[in-house]
Short mmCIF file of C-alpha atoms and ligand atoms in Angstrom, two decimals:
data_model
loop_
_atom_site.label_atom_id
_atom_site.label_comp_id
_atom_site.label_asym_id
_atom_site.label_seq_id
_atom_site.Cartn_x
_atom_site.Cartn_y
_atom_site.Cartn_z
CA UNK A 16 45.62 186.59 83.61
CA UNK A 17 44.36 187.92 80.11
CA UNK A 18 46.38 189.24 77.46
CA UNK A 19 45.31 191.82 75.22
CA UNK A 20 46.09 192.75 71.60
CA UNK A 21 45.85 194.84 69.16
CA UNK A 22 47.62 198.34 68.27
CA UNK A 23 48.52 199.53 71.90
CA UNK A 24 49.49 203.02 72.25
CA UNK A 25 50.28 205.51 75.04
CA UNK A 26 52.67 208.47 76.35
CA UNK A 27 55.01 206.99 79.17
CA UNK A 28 57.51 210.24 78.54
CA UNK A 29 56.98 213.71 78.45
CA UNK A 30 56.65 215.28 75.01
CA UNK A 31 56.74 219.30 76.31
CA UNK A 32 60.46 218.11 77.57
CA UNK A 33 62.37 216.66 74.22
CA UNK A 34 61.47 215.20 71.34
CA UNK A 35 57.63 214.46 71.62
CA UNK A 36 58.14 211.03 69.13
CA UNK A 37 60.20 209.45 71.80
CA UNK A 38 57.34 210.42 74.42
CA UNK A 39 55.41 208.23 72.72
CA UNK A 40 54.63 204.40 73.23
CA UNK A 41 53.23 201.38 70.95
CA UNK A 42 53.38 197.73 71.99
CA UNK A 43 51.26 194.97 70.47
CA UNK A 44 50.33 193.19 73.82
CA UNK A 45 49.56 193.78 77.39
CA UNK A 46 49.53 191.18 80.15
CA UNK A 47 47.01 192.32 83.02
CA UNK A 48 46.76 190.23 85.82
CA UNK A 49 44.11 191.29 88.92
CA UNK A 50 43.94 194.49 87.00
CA UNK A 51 48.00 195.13 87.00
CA UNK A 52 50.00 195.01 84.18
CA UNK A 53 52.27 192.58 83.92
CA UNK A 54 54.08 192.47 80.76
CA UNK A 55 54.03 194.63 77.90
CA UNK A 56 55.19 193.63 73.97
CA UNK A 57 54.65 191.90 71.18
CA UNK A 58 52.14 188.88 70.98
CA UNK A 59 53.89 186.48 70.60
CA UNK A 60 56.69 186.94 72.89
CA UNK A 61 53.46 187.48 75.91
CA UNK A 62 52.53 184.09 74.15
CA UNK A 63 55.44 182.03 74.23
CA UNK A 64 55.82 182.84 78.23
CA UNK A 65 51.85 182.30 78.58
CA UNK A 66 50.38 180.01 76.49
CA UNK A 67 47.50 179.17 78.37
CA UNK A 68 46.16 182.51 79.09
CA UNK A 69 43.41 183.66 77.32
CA UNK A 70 43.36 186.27 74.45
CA UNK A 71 41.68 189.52 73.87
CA UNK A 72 42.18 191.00 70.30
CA UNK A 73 41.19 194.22 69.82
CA UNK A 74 42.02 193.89 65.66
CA UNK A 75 41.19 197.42 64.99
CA UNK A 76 41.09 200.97 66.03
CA UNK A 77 43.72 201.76 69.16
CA UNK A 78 44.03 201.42 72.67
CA UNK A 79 45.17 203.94 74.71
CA UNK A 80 44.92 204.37 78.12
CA UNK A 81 41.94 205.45 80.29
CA UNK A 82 41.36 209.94 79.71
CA UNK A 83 41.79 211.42 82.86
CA UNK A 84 39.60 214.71 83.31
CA UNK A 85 41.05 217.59 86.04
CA UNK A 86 38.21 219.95 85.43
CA UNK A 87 34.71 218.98 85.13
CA UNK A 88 31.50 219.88 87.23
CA UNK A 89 29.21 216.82 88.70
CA UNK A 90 25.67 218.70 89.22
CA UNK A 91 26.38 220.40 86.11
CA UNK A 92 25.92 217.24 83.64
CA UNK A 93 22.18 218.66 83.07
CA UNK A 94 23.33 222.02 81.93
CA UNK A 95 25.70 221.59 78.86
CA UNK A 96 24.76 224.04 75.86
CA UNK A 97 24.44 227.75 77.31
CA UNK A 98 25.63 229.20 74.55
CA UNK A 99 26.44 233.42 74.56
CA UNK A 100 26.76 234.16 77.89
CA UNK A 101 30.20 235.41 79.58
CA UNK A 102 30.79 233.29 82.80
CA UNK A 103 29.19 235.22 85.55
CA UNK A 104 26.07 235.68 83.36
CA UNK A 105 26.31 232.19 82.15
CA UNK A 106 26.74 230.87 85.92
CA UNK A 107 23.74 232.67 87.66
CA UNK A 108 21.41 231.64 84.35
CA UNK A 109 22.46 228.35 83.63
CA UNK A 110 24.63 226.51 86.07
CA UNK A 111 23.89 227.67 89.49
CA UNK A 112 19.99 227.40 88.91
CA UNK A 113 20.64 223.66 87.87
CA UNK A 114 23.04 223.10 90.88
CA UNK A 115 20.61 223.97 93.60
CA UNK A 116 18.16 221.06 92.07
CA UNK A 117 20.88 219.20 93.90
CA UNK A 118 19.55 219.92 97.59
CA UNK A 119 17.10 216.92 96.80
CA UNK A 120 18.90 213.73 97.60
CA UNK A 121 16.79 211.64 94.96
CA UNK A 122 17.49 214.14 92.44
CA UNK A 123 21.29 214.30 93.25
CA UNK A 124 21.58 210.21 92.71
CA UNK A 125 19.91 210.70 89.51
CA UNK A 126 22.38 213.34 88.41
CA UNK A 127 25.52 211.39 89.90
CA UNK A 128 24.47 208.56 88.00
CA UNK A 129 24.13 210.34 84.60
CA UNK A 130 27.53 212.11 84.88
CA UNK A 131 29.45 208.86 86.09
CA UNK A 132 27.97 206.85 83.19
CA UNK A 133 28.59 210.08 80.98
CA UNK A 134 32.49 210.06 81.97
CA UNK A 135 32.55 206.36 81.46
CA UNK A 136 31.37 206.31 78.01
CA UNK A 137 33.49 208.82 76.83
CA UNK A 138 36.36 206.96 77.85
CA UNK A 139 36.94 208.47 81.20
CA UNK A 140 38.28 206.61 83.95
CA UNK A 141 39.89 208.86 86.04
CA UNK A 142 38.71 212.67 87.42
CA UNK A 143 39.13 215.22 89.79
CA UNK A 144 35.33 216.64 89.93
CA UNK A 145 34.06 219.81 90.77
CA UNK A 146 31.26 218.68 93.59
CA UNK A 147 28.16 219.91 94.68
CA UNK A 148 27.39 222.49 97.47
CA UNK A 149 25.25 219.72 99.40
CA UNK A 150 26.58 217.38 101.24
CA UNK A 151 24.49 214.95 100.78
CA UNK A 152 24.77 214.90 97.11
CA UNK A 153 28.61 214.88 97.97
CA UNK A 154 27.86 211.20 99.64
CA UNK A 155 25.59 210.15 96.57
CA UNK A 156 28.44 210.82 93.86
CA UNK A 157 31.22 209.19 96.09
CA UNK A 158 28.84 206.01 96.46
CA UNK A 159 28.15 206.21 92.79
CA UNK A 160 32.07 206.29 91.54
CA UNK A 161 32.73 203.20 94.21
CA UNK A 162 30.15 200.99 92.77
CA UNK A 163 31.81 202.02 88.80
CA UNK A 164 34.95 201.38 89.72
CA UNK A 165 36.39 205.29 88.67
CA UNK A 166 39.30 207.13 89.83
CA UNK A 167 37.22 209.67 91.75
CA UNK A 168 39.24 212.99 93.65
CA UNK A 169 36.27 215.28 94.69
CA UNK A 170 34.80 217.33 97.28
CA UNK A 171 31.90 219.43 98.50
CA UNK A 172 32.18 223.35 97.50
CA UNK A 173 32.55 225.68 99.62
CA UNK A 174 30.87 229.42 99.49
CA UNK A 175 29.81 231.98 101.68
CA UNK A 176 29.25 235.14 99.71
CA UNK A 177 27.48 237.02 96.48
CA UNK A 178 26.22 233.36 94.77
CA UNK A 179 22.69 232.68 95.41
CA UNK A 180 21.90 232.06 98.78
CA UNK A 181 20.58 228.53 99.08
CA UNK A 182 24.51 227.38 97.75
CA UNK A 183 26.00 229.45 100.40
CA UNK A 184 26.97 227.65 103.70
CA UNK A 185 28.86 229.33 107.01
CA UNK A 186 32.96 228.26 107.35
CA UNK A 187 31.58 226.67 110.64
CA UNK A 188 29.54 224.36 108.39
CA UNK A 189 31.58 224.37 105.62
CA UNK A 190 34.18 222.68 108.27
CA UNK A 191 31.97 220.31 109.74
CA UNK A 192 30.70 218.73 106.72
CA UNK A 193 33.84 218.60 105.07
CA UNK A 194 35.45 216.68 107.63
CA UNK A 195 32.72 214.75 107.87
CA UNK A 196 32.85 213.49 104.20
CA UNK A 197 36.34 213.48 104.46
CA UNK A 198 36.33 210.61 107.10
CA UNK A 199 33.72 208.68 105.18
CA UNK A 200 35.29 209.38 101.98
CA UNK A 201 38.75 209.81 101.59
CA UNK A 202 41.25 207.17 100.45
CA UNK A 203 38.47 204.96 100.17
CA UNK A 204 39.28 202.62 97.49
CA UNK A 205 40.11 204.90 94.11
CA UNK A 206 38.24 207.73 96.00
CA UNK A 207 40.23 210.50 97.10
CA UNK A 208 38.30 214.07 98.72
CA UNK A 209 39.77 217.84 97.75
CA UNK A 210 38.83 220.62 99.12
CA UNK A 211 36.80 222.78 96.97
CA UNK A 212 36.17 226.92 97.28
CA UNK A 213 33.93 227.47 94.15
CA UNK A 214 36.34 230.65 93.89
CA UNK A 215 37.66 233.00 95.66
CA UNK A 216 35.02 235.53 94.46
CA UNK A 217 32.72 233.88 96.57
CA UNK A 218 34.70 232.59 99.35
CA UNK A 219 35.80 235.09 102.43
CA UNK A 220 39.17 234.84 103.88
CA UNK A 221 37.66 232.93 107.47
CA UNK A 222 36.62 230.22 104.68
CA UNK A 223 39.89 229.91 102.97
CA UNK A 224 41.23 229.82 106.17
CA UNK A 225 38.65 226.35 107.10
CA UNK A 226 39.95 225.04 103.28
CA UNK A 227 43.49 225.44 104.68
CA UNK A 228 42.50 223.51 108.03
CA UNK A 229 41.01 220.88 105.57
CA UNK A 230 44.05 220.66 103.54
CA UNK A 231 45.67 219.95 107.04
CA UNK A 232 44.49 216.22 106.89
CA UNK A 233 46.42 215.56 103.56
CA UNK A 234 43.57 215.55 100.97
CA UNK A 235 43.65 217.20 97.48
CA UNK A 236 42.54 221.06 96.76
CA UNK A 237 40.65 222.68 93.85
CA UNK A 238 39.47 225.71 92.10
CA UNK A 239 38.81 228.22 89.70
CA UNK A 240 41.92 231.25 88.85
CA UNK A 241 41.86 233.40 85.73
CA UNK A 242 39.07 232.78 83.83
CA UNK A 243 37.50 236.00 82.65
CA UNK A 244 38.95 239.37 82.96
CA UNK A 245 35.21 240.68 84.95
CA UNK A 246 35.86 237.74 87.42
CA UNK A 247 39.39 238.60 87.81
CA UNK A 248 38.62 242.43 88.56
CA UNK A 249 35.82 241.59 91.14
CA UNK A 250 38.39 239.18 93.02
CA UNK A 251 41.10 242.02 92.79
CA UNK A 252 38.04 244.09 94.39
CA UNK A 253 37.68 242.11 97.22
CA UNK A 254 40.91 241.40 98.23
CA UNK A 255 42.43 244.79 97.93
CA UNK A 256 45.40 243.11 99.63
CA UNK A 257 46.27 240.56 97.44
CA UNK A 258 49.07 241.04 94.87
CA UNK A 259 46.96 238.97 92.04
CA UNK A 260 44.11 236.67 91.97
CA UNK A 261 46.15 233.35 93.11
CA UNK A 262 47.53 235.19 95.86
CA UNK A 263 44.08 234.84 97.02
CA UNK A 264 44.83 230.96 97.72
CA UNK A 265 48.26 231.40 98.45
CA UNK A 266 48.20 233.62 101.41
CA UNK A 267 46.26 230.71 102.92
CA UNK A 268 48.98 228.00 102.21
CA UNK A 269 46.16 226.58 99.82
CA UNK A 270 48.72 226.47 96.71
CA UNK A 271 50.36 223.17 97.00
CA UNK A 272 51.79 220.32 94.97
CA UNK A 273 48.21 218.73 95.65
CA UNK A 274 46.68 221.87 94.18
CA UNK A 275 44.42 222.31 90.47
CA UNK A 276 43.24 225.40 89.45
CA UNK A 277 40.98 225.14 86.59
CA UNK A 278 41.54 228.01 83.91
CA UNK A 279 44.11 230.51 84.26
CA UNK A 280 43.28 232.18 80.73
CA UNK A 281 44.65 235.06 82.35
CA UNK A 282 47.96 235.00 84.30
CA UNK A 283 50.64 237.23 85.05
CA UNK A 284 54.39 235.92 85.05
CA UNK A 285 54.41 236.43 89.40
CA UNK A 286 51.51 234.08 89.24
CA UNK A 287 53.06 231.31 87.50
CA UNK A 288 56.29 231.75 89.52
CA UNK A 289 54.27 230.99 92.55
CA UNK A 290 52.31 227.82 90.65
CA UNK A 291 55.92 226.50 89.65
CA UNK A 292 57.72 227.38 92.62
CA UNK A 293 54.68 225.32 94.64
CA UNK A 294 54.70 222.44 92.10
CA UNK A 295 50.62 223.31 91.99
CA UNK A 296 49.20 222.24 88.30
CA UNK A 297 46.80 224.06 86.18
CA UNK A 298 43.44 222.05 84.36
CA UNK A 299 42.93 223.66 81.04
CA UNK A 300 40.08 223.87 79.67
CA UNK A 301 39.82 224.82 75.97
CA UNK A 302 36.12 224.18 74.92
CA UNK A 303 34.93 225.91 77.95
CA UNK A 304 37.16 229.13 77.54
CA UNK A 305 35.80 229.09 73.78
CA UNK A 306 32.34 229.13 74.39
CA UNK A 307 32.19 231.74 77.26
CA UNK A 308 34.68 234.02 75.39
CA UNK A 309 37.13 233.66 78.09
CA UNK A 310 40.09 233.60 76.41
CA UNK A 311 43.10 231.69 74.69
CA UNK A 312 44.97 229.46 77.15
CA UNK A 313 49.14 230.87 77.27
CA UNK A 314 49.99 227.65 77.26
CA UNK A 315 53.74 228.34 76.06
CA UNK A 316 54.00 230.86 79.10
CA UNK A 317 52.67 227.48 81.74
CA UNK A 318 55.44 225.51 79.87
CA UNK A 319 58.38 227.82 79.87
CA UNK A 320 58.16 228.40 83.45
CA UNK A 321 57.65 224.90 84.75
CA UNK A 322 53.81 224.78 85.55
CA UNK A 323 52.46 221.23 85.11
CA UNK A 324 49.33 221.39 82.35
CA UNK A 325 46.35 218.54 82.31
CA UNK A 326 43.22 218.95 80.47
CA UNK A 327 39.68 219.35 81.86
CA UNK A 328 36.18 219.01 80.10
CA UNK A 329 34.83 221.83 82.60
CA UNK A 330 31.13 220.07 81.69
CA UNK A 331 29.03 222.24 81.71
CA UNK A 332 30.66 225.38 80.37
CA UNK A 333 32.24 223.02 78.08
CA UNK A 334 31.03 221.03 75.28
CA UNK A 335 31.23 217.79 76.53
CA UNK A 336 33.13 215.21 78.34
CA UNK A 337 34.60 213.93 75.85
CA UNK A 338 38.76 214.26 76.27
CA UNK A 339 39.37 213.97 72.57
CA UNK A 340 37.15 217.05 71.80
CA UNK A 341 39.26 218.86 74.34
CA UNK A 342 42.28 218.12 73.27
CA UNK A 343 41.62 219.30 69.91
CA UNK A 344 40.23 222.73 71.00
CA UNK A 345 43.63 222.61 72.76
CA UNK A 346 45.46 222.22 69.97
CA UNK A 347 43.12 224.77 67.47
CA UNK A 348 43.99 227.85 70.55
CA UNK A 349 47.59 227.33 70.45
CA UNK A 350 47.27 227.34 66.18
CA UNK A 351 45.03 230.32 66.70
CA UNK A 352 47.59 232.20 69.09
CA UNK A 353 50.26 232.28 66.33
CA UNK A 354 54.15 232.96 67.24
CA UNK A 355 53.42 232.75 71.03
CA UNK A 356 51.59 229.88 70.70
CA UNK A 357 52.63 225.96 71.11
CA UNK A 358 52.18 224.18 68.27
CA UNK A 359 51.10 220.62 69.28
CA UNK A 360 51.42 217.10 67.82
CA UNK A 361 49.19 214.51 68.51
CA UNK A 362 51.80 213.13 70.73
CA UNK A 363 51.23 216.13 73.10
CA UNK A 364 47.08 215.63 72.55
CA UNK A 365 47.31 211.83 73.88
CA UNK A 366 49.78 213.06 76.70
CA UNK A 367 47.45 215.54 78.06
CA UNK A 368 44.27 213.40 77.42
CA UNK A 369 46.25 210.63 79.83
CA UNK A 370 49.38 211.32 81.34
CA UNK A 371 49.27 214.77 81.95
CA UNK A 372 46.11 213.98 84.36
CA UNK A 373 47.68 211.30 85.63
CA UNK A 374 50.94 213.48 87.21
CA UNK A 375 48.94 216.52 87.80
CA UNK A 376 46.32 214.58 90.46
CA UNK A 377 49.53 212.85 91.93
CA UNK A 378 48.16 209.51 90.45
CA UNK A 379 51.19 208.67 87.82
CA UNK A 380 52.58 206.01 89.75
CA UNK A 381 49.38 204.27 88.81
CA UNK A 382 47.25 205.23 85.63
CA UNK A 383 48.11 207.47 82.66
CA UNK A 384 49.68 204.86 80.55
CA UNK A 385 50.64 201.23 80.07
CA UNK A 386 53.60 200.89 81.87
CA UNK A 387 54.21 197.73 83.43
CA UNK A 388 52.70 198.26 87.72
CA UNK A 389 50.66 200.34 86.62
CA UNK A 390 46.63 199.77 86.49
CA UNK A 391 45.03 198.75 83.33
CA UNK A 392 42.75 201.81 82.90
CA UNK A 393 41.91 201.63 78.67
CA UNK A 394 39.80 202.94 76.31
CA UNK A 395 39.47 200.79 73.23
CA UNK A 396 38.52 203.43 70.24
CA UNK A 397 37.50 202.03 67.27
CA UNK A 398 35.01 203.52 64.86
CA UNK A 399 32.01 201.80 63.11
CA UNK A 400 33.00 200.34 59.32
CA UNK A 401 32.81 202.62 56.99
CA UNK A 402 32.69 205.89 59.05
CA UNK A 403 34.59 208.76 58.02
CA UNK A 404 37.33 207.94 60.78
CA UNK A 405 37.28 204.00 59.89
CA UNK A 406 38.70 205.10 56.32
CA UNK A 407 41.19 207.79 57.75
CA UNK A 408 42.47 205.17 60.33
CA UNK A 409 42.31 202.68 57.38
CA UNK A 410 44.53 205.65 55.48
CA UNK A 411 46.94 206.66 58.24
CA UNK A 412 50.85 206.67 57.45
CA UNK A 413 51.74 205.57 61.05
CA UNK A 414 50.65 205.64 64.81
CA UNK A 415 51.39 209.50 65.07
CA UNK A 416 49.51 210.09 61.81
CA UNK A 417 46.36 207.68 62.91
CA UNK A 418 46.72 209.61 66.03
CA UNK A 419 46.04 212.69 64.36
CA UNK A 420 43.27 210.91 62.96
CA UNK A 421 41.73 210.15 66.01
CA UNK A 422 42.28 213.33 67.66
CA UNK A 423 40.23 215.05 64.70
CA UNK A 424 37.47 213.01 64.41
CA UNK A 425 36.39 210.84 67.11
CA UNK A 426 33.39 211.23 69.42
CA UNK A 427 31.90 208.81 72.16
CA UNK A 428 30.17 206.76 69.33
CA UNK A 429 33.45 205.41 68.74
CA UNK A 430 34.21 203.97 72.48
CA UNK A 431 34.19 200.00 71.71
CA UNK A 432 35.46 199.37 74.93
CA UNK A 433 36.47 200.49 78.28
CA UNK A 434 38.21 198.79 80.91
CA UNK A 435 38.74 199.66 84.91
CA UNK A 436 41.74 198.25 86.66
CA UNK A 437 41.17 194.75 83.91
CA UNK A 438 37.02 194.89 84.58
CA UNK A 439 35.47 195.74 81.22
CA UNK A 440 32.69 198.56 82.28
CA UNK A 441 29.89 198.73 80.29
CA UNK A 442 29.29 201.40 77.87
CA UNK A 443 26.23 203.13 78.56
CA UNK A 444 24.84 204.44 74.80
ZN1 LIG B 13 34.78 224.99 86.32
#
């Protein structure tokens, strides 16, 4: 057993339902045995009852626990930066030349490699990852998040239409090789597979229908709804039957409570009805939507009807997979949107950075925060003496107000630590 000290902090309730300073948690100790909680509060109390177990003091900065990420793209880890581009522009330019590199095996390791360690020092510990459109690749990025340890939901993605032809594969393929990697894969340790349309733009009703076999075998689903008004009115193009873009999925039983869309900028009220109704959660993802232009998340509308909200990096539209960063765009769109906006505290940034992952990919009952059962997934931040944030922590008021801190001003320099189920990972820098 180890205990660990220091200023302890995390979201074990839910601060878009009540008061968001009860949402919030602070201990000064954590007792993780076989990377399981054990005990949680102060020092010396886990002292007097352990007094032979070593400690680790963490004396400054916080620990919180582990960011989970709902929205971010393995082969595109190469490709963050294309700046000015709208998203179909900025896919066929930047991101879908970069994700056919991925056909090469060798080349696919290298990548899967650079994105885990990228996730891990930024503090990531848990994701559900936008794949690649090889197979192959799909096996190099599952063997790379076993040997790391990382909460890993992902799955190869599935097209047959209008992207570039060498990313396209047939729904009898699509099928084959999913099932394939699903046996291999799935449930494996912390690795979980989802099914994975790149969008319905450029999947065809016969391969929704294979996603909705795959779904079938009780594995996770994700994709892309409402990002950009051109995207939306091409979908509405091609399924002239459809009463709105997620009707798309739906109609194919592929909105479920183990269901993420990534976006949904643009949504009408019917459409989050039918994500509420279905318990399905959206991955929001504010850098992203800033740089392509694609619009200011509603996330008041998601809240008031019940639609479950996590945050995603969406690397590499977005600027980075750092959680932090996102959280703050997050909370600069809602500022932006005025009256219907939501203002957040930093008690809703750490939620959604943690928590809010955690119960949208169906994994509460075992990251997201320090309750006692659950894994010790943590993230020790704590800034270099001396550095802008190392006087405004020094500054703070409080835990909320050195949250705030935090929130504003940290980057992956800052990651002193980061620990997977009680195994401290290293840090790549
Ligand atoms: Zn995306």
């Amino acid at each position: 057993m180890t205990i660990y000290a220091g200023t302890i902090v995390d979201t074990p309730g839910d601060p878009f339902t009540g008061d968001p300073a009860e949402a919030l948690g602070e201990t000064g100790a954590l007792l993780v045995q076989h990377g399981v909680i054990r005990a949680r509060g102060p020092l010396a109390a886990l002292r007097a009852g352990h007094p032979d177990e070593p400690v680790v003091r963490l004396p400054d900065g916080m620990l919180v626990p582990g960011f989970i990420d709902t929205h971010v793209h393995f082969p595109q880890i190469r490709a963050i930066g294309g700046l000015g581009m709208p998203l179909l522009d900025w896919l066929e330019r930047c991101a879908l030349p970069e994700e056919s590199k991925l056909a090469g095996q060798a080349y696919a390791r290298e990548v899967a490699g650079e994105f885990l360690d990228g996730l891990l020092a930024s503090g990531t510990t848990s994701a559900l990852v936008f794949g690649s459109h090889f197979a192959p690749a799909m096996d190099e990025l599952f063997a790379a998040a076993s040997s790391r340890g990382l909460n890993l939901t992902s799955g190869l993605v599935l097209s047959d239409r209008i992207l570039r032809p060498d990313l396209l594969n047939s729904p009898e393929s699509a099928l084959a090789d999913s099932a394939d990697l699903i046996l291999r894969w799935h449930d494996r340790e912390r690795l979980r597979y989802a099914v994975t349309p790149r969008f319905s733009l450029s999947a065809s009703d016969d391969m929704l229908d294979v996603c909705a076999q795959l779904l079938g075998k009780g594995v996770w689903f994700t994709s892309h709804v409402n990002e950009n008004v051109a995207e939306i009115a091409t979908v509405a193009g091609l399924f002239p039957g459809a009463r709105h873009y997620l009707d798309t999925y739906r109609r194919h039983g592929l909105v479920t409570e183990r269901s993420v869309f990534a976006h949904n900028v643009h949504p009408d009220d019917a459409e989050l009805d039918v994500l509420a109704e279905h318990g399905a959660s959206v991955s929001h993802c504010p850098t992203s939507n800033c740089a392509l232009g694609s619009g200011l998340f509603p996330l008041r509308r998601h809240v008031e009807h019940g639609v479950r909200v996590a945050l995603g990096s969406d690397v590499g539209a977005g600027a980075g997979p750092f959680l932090p960063k996102e959280a703050l765009q997050a909370y600069f769109i809602q500022q932006l949107l005025g009256a219907g906006g939501l203002p957040l505290t930093p008690v809703h940034l750490l939620y959604l950075a943690t928590r809010a992952g955690a119960r949208a990919l169906g994994l509460d009952d075992r990251v997201g925060d320090f309750s006692v059962g659950k894994d010790f997934d943590a993230v020790w931040l704590n800034p270099a003496p001396g550095s802008v944030l190392a006087v405004n922590l020094k500054h703070a008021s409080g835990t909320v107000d050195a949250l705030a801190r935090i929130f504003s001003l940290s980057t992956p320099a800052d990651v002193a630590g980061v620990w997977i189920r009680g195994a401290e990972r290293r840090v790549p820098r």
